Coordinates of C-alpha atoms in Angstrom, one line a residue:
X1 CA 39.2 7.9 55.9
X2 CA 39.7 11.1 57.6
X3 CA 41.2 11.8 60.5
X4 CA 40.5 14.8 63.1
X5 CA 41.8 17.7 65.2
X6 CA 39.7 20.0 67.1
X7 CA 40.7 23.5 66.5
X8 CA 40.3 27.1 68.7
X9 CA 37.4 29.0 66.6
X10 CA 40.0 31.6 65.5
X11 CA 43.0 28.9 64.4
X12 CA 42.7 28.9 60.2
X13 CA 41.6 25.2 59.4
X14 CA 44.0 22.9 57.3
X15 CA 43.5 19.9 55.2
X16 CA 46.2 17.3 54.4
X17 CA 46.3 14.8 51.8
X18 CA 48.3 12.0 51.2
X19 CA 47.1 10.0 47.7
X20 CA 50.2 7.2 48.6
X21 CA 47.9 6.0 51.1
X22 CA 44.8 4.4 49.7
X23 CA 42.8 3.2 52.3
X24 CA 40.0 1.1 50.9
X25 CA 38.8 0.6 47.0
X26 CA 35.1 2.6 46.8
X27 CA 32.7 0.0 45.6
X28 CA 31.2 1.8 42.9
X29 CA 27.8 0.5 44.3
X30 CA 27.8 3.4 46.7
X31 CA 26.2 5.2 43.8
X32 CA 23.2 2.9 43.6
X33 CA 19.7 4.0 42.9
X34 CA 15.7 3.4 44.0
X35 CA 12.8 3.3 42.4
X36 CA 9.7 2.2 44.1
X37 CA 5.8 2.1 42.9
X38 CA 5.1 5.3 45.0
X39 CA 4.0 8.1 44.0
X40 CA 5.3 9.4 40.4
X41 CA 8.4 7.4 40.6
X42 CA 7.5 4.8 38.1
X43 CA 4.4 6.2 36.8
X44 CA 4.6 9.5 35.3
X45 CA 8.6 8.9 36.4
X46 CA 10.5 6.2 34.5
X47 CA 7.5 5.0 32.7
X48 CA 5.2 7.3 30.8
X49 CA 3.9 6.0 28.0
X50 CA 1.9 8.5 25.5
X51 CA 4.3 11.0 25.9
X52 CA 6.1 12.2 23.4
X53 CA 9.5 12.5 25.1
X54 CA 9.1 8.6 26.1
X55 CA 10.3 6.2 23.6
X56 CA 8.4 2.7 22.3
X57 CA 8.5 1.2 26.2
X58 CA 7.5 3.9 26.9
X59 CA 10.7 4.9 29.0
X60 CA 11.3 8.6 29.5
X61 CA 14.2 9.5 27.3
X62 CA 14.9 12.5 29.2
X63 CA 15.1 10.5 32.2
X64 CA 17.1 7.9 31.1
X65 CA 19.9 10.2 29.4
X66 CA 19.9 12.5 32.8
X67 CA 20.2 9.2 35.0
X68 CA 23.3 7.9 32.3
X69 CA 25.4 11.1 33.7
X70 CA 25.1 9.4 37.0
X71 CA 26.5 5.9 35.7
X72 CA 24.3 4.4 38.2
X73 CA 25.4 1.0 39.0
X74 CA 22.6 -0.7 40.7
X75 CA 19.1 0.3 41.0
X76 CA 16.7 -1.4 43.2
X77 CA 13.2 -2.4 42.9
X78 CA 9.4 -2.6 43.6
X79 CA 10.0 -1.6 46.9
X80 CA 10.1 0.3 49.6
X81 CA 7.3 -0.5 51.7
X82 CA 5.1 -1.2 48.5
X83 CA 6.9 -4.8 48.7
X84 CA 4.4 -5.7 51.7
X85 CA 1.7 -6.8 49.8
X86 CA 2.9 -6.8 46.1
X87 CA 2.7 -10.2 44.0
X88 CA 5.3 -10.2 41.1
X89 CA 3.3 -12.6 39.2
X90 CA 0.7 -9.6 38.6
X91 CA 2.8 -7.6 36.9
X92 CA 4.4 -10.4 34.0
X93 CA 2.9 -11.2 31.1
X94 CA 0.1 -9.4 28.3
X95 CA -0.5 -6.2 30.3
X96 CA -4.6 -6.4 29.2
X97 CA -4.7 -9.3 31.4
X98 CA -2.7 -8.0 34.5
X99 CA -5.2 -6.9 37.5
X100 CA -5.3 -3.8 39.2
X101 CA -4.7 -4.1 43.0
X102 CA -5.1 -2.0 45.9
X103 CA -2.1 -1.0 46.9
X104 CA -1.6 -1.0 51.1
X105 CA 1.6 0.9 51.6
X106 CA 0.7 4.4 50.3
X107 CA -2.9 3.5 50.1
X108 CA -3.6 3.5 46.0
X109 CA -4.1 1.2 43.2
X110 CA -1.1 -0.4 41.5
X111 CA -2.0 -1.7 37.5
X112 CA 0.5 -3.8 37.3
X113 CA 1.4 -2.0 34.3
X114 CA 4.5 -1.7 34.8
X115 CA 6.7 -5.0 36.4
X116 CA 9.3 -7.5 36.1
X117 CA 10.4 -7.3 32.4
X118 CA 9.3 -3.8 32.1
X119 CA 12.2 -3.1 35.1
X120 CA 14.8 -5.2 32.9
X121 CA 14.3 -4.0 30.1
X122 CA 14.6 -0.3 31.9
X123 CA 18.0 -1.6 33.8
X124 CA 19.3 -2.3 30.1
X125 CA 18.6 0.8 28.5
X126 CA 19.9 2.8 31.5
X127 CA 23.2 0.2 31.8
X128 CA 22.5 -0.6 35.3
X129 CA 22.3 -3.7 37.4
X130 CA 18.9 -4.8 39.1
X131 CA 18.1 -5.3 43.1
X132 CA 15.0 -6.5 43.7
X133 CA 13.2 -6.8 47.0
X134 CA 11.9 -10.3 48.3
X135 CA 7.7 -9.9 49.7
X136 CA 7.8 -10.4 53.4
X137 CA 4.9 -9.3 54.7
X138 CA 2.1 -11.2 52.2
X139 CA 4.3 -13.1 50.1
X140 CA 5.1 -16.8 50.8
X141 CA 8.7 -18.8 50.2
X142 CA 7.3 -20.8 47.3
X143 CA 6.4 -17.4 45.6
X144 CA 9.6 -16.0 46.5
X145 CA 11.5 -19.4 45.0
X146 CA 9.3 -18.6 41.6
X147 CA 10.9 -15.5 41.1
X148 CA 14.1 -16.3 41.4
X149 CA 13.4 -19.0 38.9
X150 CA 11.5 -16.5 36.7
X151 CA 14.4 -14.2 36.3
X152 CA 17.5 -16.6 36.7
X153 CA 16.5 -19.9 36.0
X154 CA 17.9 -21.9 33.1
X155 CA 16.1 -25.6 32.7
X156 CA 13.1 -26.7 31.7
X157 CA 10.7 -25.6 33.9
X158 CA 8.0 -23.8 34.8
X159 CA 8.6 -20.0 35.9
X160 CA 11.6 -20.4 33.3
X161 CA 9.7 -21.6 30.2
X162 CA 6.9 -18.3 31.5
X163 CA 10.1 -16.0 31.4
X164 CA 10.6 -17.4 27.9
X165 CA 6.6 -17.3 27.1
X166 CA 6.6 -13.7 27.8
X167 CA 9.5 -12.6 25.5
X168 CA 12.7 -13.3 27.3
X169 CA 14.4 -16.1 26.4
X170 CA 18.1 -16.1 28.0
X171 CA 17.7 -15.2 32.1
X172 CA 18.0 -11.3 33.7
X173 CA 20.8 -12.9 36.2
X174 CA 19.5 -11.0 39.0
X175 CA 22.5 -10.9 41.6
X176 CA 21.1 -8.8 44.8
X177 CA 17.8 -9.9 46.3
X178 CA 16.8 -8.1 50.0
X179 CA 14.9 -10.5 52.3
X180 CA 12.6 -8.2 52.8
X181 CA 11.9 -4.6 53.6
X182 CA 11.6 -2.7 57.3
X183 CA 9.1 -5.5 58.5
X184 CA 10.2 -4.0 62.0
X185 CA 8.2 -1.1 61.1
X186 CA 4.9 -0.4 62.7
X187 CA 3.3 1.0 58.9
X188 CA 4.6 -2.5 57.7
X189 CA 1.9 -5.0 56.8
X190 CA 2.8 -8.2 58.3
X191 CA 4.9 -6.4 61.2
X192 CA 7.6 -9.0 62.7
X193 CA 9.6 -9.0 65.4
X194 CA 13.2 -9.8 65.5
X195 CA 12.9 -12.9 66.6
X196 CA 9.9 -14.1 63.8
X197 CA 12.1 -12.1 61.1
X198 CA 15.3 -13.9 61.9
X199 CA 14.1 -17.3 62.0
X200 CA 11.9 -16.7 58.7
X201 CA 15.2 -14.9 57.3
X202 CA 17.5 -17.5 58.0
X203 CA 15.5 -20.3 56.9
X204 CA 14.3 -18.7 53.2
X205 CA 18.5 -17.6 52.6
X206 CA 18.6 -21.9 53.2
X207 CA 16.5 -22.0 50.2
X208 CA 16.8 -19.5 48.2
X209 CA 20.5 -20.4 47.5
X210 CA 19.4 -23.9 47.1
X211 CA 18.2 -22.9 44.0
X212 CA 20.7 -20.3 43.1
X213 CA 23.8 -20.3 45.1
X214 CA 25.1 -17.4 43.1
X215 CA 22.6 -14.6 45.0
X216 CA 23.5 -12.0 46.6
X217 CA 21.2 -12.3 50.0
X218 CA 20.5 -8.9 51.9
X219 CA 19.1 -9.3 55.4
X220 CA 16.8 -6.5 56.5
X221 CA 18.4 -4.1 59.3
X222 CA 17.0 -1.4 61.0
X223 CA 18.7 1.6 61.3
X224 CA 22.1 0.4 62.4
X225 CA 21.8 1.5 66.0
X226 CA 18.7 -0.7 67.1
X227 CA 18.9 -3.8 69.0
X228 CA 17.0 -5.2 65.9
X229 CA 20.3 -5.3 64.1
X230 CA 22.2 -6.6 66.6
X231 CA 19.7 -9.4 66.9
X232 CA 19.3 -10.5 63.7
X233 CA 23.1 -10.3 62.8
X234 CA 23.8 -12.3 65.7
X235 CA 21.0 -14.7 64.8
X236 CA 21.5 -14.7 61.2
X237 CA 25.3 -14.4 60.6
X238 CA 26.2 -18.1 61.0
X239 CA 29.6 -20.1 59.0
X240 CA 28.4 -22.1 56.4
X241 CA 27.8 -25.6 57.1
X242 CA 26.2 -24.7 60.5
X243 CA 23.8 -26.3 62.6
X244 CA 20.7 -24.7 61.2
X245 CA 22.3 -25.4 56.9
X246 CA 24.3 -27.7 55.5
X247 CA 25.1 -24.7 52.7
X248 CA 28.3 -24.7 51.1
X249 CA 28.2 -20.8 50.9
X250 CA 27.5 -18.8 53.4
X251 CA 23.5 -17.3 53.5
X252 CA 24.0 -13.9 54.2
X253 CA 25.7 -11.5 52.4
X254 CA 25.2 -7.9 53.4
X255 CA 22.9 -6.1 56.4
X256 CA 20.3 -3.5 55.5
X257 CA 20.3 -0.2 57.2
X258 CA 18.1 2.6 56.0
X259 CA 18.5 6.4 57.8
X260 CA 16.5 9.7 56.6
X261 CA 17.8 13.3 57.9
X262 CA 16.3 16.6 58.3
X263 CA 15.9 19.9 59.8
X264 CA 13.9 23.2 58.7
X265 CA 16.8 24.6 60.4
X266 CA 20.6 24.9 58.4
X267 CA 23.4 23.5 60.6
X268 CA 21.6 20.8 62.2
X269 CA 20.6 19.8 58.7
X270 CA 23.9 20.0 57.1
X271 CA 25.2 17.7 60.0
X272 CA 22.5 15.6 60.5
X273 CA 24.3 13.0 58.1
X274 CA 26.8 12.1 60.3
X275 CA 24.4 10.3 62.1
X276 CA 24.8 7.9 59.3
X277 CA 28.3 7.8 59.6
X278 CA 27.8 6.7 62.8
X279 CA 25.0 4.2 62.3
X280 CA 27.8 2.9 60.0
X281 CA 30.3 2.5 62.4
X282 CA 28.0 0.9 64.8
X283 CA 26.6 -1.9 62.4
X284 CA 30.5 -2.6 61.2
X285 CA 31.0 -3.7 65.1
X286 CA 27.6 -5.4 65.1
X287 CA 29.0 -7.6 61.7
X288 CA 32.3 -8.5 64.5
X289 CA 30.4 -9.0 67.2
X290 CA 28.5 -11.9 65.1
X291 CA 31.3 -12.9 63.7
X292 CA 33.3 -13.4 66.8
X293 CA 30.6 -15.0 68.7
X294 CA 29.0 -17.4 66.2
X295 CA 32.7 -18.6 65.5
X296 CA 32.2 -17.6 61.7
X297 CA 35.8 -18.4 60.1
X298 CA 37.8 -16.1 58.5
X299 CA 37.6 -17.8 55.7
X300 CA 34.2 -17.2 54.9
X301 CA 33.5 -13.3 53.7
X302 CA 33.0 -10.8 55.6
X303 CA 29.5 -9.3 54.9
X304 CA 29.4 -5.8 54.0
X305 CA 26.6 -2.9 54.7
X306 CA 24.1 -1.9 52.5
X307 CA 23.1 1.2 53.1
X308 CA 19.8 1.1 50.4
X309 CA 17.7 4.0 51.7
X310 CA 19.2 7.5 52.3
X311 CA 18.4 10.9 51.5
X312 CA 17.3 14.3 53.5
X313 CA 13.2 13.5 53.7
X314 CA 11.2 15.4 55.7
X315 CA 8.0 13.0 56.1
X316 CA 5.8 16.3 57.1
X317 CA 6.9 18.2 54.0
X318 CA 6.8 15.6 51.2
X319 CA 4.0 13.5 53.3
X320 CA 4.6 9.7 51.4
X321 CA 0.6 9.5 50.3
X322 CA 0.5 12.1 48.7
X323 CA 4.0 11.3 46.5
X324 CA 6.7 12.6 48.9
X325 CA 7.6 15.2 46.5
X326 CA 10.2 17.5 47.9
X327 CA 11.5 20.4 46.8
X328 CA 15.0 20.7 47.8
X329 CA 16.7 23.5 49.0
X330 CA 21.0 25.0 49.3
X331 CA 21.1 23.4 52.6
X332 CA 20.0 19.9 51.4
X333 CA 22.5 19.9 48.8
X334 CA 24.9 20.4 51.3
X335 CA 23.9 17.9 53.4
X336 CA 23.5 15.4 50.4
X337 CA 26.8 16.2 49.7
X338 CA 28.0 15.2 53.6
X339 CA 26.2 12.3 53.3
X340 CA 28.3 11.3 50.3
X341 CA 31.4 12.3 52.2
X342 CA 30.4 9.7 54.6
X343 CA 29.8 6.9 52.3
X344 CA 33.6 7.6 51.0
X345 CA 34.7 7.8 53.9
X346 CA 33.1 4.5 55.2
X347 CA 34.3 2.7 51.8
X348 CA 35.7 -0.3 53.7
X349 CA 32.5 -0.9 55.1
X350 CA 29.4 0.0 52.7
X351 CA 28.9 -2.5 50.2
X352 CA 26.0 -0.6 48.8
X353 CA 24.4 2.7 49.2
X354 CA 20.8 3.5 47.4
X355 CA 19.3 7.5 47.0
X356 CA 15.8 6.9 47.9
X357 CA 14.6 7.7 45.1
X358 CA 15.7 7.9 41.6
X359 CA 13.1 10.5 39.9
X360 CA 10.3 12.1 41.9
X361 CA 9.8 10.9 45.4
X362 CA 12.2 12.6 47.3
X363 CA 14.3 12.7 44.6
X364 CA 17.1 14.7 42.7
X365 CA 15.8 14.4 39.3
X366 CA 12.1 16.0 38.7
X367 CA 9.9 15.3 35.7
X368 CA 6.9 17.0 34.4
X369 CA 4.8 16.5 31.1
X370 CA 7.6 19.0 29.1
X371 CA 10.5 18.0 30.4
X372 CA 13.0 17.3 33.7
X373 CA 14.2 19.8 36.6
X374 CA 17.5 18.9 38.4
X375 CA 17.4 19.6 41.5
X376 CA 20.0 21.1 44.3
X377 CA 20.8 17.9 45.4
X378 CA 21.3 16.3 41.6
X379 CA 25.0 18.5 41.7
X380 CA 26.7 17.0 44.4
X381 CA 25.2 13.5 43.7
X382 CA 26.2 14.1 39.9
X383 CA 30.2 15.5 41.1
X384 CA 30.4 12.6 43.5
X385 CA 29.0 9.8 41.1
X386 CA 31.7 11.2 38.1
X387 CA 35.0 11.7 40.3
X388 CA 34.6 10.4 43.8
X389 CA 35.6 6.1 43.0
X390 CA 38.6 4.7 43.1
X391 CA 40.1 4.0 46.4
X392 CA 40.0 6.3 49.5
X393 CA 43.3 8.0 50.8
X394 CA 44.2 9.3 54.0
X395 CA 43.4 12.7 54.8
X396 CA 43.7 15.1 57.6
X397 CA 41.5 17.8 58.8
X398 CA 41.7 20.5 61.4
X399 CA 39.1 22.8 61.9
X400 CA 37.1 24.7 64.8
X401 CA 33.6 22.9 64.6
X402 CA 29.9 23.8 64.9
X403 CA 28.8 23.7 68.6
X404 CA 25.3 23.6 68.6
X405 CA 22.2 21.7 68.4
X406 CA 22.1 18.6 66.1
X407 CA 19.4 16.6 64.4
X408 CA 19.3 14.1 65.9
X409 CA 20.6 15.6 69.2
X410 CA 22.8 12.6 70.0
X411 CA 25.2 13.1 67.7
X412 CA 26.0 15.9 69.4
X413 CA 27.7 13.3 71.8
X414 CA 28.8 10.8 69.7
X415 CA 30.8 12.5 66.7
X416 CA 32.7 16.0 65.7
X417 CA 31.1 18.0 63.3
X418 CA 33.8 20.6 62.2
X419 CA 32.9 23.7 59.8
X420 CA 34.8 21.7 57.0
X421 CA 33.7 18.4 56.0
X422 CA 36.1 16.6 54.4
X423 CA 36.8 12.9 52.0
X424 CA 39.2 12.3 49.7
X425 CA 39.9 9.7 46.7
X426 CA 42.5 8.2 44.2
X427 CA 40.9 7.5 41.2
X428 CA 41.1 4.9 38.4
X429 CA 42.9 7.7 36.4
X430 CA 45.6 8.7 38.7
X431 CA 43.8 11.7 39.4
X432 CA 43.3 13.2 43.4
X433 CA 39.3 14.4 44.0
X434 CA 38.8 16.1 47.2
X435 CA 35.0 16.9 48.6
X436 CA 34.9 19.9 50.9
X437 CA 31.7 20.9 52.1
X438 CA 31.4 24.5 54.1
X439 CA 28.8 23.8 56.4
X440 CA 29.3 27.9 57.5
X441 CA 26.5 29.7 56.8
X442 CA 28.1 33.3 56.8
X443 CA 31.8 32.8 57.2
X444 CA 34.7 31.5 53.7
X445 CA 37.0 29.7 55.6
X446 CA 40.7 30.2 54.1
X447 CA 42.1 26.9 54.4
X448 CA 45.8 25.4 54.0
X449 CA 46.0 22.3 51.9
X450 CA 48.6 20.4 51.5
X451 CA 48.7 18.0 48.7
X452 CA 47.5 19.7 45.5
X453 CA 50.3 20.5 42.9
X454 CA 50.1 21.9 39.5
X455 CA 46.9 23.3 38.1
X456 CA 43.6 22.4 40.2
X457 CA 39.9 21.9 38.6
X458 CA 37.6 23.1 41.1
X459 CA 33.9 22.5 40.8
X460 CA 32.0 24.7 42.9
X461 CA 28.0 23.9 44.2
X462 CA 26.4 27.0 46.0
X463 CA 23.4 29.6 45.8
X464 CA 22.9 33.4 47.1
X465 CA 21.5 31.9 50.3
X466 CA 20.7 28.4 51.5
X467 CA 16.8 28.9 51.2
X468 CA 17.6 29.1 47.1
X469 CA 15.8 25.7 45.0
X470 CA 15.6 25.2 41.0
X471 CA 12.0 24.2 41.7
X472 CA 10.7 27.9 41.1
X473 CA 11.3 27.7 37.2
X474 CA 15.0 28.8 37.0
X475 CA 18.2 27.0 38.1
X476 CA 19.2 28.9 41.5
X477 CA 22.1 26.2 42.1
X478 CA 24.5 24.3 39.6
X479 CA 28.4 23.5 39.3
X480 CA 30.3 26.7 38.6
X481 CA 34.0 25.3 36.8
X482 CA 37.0 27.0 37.6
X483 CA 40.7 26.5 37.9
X484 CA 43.2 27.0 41.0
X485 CA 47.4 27.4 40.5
X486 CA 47.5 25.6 44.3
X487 CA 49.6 28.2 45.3
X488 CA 48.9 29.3 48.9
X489 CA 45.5 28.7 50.6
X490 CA 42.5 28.5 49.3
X491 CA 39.1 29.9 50.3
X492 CA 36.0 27.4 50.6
X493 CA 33.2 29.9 50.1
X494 CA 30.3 30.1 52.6
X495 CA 27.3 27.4 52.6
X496 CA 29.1 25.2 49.2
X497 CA 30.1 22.1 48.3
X498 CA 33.8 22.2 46.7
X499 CA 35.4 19.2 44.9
X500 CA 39.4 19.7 43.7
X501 CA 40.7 17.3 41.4
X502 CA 44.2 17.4 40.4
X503 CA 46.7 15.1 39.1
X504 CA 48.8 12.5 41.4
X505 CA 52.6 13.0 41.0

């Protein structure tokens, strides 16, 4: 959590932290991943066999070891709108008898090459957790039911002894299943409204943990600030043993929101983020509001958000047809690195946070025949993932802020957006981490801190201008190490990302 004062443009901003006060524990999940069938995320991505830096699954090696740095938690999977019309059973069993499908969502033809084990086995080479997405627009409860018993199930029977018949004896425990993905969407196939959704919602939850009360049920948001997800909560988030279940445990366990930002211009870029932060906020009270008026006691959990798409996307740029490839840029580092910030700094709140994606589409991490590219926005996801967990402390900023336009222009109205952009955590380790983002494009800003003592690590994420990208064939932007006596201010260089980590006393 950090609190706010509004600064005169020529008062010298401050930053106060206080690592006694822990705030909220992180959930580590806030560093989860995505990959979809899109583009070159699997194919050519995570999956390319043939080539001779993938290994006998033909996993990419290179991928895998670069995605390990990021200790990524929990990765979800097909889908994305590719869910819409994909069938899980196509993609089990001897892969010469799998059909190829036309795929609806970004309008090619999926081989079912790649699917359900394939993804396992992946999550257990990489150390990371699967999420997998329920087929809402096609798919039917009885097929939905089958997967659940294909990966979890335990007896004798059917889907079970197929998981067995295909290699797998013991069951993948799959925890997190969404209930479906953005059917509010006009590009959705099978396009519901709130109404249709929550009904269909509530009643496959009933089910679902019929057969596994263990699951971990996500219900499909909007945005956070659409009257969908105040619907749906209100509709959906009921106490256990209500008048539409006789469930012992309660149906739903967190709300979906997914947010993209972007601007071809700098400062509306960098702050575009916040809109998240925002969206945040608003679902948190959306979660109470339900909660209060469905009589939900507080016995029963209180479901957290899962924030499972993010990232700076511009849809023009990195058009999703053609593979949404992005090549990122200074400026959407820094705003990846604000994003962060606000997942941090909402840690109470998100129970979950997925980069959309892991390797490719619109993604960090880069592959090409020879080898991988990390790009600008792989160093403050990388910084973040290794120091920022733990608990939250309280922190104070002051800073002058940016006055101009914003992207989207309501959050222009609706929250500050100061030159310095600010979380803070207490690890595992004892040790302080502080993100600053400098959001200037032309001005250091010599700050006061109070807080640090002893010697300081500083890790320092910036380029000679904000245009800069390590797509070109040379690494324009990485993590410069250095090391600061905390004695007197210190100066957060123009356009960077700064984290300080020192040792609690």
């Amino acid at each position: 959590m950090t609190t706010f004062t509004k600064l005169n443009d020529q008062d010298a901003p401050s930053i106060s932290i206080h690592p006694t006060r822990r705030i909220s524990k992180i959930n580590p999940n806030i560093y989860a991943g995505f990959t979809e069938h899109m583009g070159r995320c699997i194919y050519g991505g995570i999956y390319d066999p043939g080539n001779k830096l993938s290994d006998e699954n033909g996993f990419r090696i290179d991928v895998i070891e670069a995605l390990k740095d990021l200790n990524i938690p929990v990765v979800r999977y097909p889908g994305g709108n590719f869910m819409a019309t994909y069938h899980w059973i196509d993609g089990v069993g001897p892969r010469e008898n799998r059909p190829s499908r036309p795929e609806l969502a970004w309008l090619g033809t999926e081989t079912n090459q790649f699917g359900t084990d394939e993804f396992m086995k992946w999550c257990e080479v990489l150390g990371t957790e699967p999420y997998l997405c329920l087929n809402f627009g096609t798919g039917t409860l009885d097929e939905a039911l089958a997967w659940v018993e294909y990966c979890n199930g335990t007896r004798d029977t059917y889907y079970a002894n197929l998981r067995r018949k295909n290699g797998r004896e013991e069951p993948y425990n799959v925890k997190y299943w969404a209930l479906g993905n953005e059917v509010w969407g006009p590009w959705q196939v099978e396009q519901m409204t709130q109404e249709a959704y929550a009904h269909k919602a509530y009643q496959w939850a009933k089910a679902l943990k019929l057969l596994d009360p263990s699951l971990v049920l996500i219900l499909c948001g909007q945005t956070g600030f659409a009257s969908w997800d105040h619907y749906t909560l209100k509709h959906c988030l009921l106490p256990a043993h209500s008048e539409l279940s006789t469930s012992a445990v309660p149906l739903i366990d967190m709300h979906s929101i997914h947010l993209y930002t972007t601007s071809d211009s700098h400062l509306p870029n960098v702050t575009a983020p916040l809109a998240g932060e925002r969206a945040i906020e608003i679902t948190s009270s959306l979660i109470d509001l339900a909660m209060i008026e469905n009589n939900v006691p507080p016995s029963q959990p209180r479901p957290t958000i899962c924030f499972d798409e993010w990232n700076v996307w511009d849809p023009i740029r990195a058009e999703g047809s053609k593979g949404a490839e992005e090549s990122y840029t200074l400026s959407d580092a820094l705003a990846v690195a604000v994003w962060l910030n606000v997942f941090v700094r909402k840690s109470k709140d998100v129970g979950m946070a997925c980069i959309a994606q892991s390797v490719n589409v619109i993604s960090p991490l880069m592959t090409s025949p020879d080898g991988i590219t990390k790009q600008t926005t792989w160093w403050p996801l990388y910084l973040f993932s290794k120091y920022m967990r733990g608990w939250t402390i309280s922190t104070h900023l002051a800073s002058a802020t940016y006055e101009g336009e914003t992207s989207p222009k309501w959050v222009r109205s609706v929250k500050d957006t100061p030159w310095l952009d600010v979380s803070a955590t207490l690890g595992e380790d004892g040790y302080v981490n502080v993100a600053v983002v400098n959001i200037s494009e032309d001005r250091d800003l010599e700050t006061r801190l109070d807080g640090p003592t002893g010697q300081v690590a500083v890790f320092t994420v910036t380029g000679d201008n904000l245009a800069v990208s390590n797509m070109n064939g040379k690494q324009e932007v990485g993590v410069a190490e250095s090391t600061w006596e905390a004695t007197g201010s210190y100066v957060f260089p123009k356009h960077s990302f700064t984290l300080l980590r020192w040792k609690a006393e």
